Structure formats: C-alpha cells, structure tokens
GROMACS .gro file of C-alpha atoms in nm:
model
   60
    1MET     CA    1   0.000   0.000   0.000
    2LEU     CA    2   0.283   0.240   0.085
    3LYS     CA    3   0.438   0.165  -0.253
    4HIS     CA    4   0.119   0.275  -0.432
    5ILE     CA    5   0.098   0.597  -0.231
    6LEU     CA    6   0.460   0.689  -0.302
    7ASN     CA    7   0.416   0.606  -0.671
    8PHE     CA    8   0.104   0.826  -0.687
    9LYS     CA    9   0.291   1.110  -0.517
   10ARG     CA   10   0.573   1.100  -0.775
   11LYS     CA   11   0.346   1.114  -1.081
   12GLU     CA   12   0.284   1.462  -1.220
   13ASP     CA   13   0.091   1.376  -1.538
   14GLY     CA   14  -0.213   1.593  -1.467
   15ALA     CA   15  -0.035   1.887  -1.304
   16VAL     CA   16  -0.006   2.088  -1.627
   17THR     CA   17  -0.374   2.034  -1.704
   18VAL     CA   18  -0.476   2.160  -1.362
   19ASP     CA   19  -0.255   2.466  -1.405
   20TRP     CA   20  -0.418   2.551  -1.738
   21VAL     CA   21  -0.768   2.503  -1.602
   22VAL     CA   22  -0.698   2.735  -1.309
   23LEU     CA   23  -0.532   2.993  -1.535
   24THR     CA   24  -0.820   2.983  -1.783
   25ALA     CA   25  -1.077   3.020  -1.505
   26ALA     CA   26  -0.892   3.325  -1.373
   27VAL     CA   27  -0.885   3.487  -1.718
   28VAL     CA   28  -1.256   3.422  -1.768
   29ALA     CA   29  -1.336   3.569  -1.425
   30LEU     CA   30  -1.132   3.883  -1.495
   31ALA     CA   31  -1.296   3.924  -1.836
   32GLY     CA   32  -1.639   3.893  -1.677
   33ALA     CA   33  -1.555   4.153  -1.415
   34ALA     CA   34  -1.422   4.392  -1.680
   35PHE     CA   35  -1.730   4.343  -1.899
   36SER     CA   36  -1.963   4.408  -1.607
   37SER     CA   37  -1.779   4.727  -1.516
   38LEU     CA   38  -1.775   4.856  -1.874
   39GLU     CA   39  -2.140   4.768  -1.929
   40THR     CA   40  -2.246   4.975  -1.629
   41ALA     CA   41  -2.032   5.274  -1.731
   42THR     CA   42  -2.140   5.277  -2.095
   43GLY     CA   43  -2.507   5.226  -2.008
   44GLY     CA   44  -2.507   5.547  -1.804
   45LEU     CA   45  -2.324   5.734  -2.078
   46GLY     CA   46  -2.573   5.618  -2.340
   47SER     CA   47  -2.865   5.723  -2.126
   48LYS     CA   48  -2.720   6.070  -2.068
   49THR     CA   49  -2.642   6.111  -2.438
   50GLY     CA   50  -2.999   6.013  -2.532
   51THR     CA   51  -3.143   6.263  -2.284
   52TYR     CA   52  -2.917   6.540  -2.415
   53LEU     CA   53  -3.007   6.474  -2.777
   54ALA     CA   54  -3.379   6.455  -2.697
   55THR     CA   55  -3.375   6.807  -2.550
   56LYS     CA   56  -3.204   6.969  -2.851
   57ALA     CA   57  -3.418   7.135  -3.113
   58ILE     CA   58  -3.358   7.063  -3.479
   59GLU     CA   59  -3.306   7.379  -3.685
   60ASP     CA   60  -3.375   7.402  -4.057
   0.00000   0.00000   0.00000
C-alpha cells in the first residue's frame, strides 16, 4: 500500500492540465468583471447622451 501511495505522489501527469484550467478560469473571471464594469459605465453614458439629444431642437 505504501508503494502505491509513493508512486502516486511521484506522478505529475495531470499537473499541467490543472494549471491551465486554473489559469483559464482566472482569465474568464477577470474578463467577466471587466465586462460588467464597462457595461455599467457605458449604459449610463448612453442614457445621458440620449437625454441630451432629446432636449435639442432641430433647426432648418
């Protein structure tokens, strides 16, 4: 039994896969946070721009 545990401890076959999964999850989380922040900021800007343009008179 001890032999199997030590053999399992020495194997590193899946370590690179785990690293890539964690790295990819971090990138996706950061992209989601950035998108959420930009969506909120641009939504307010669009609303203010629409209000400004609605109050302007069109001259011939």
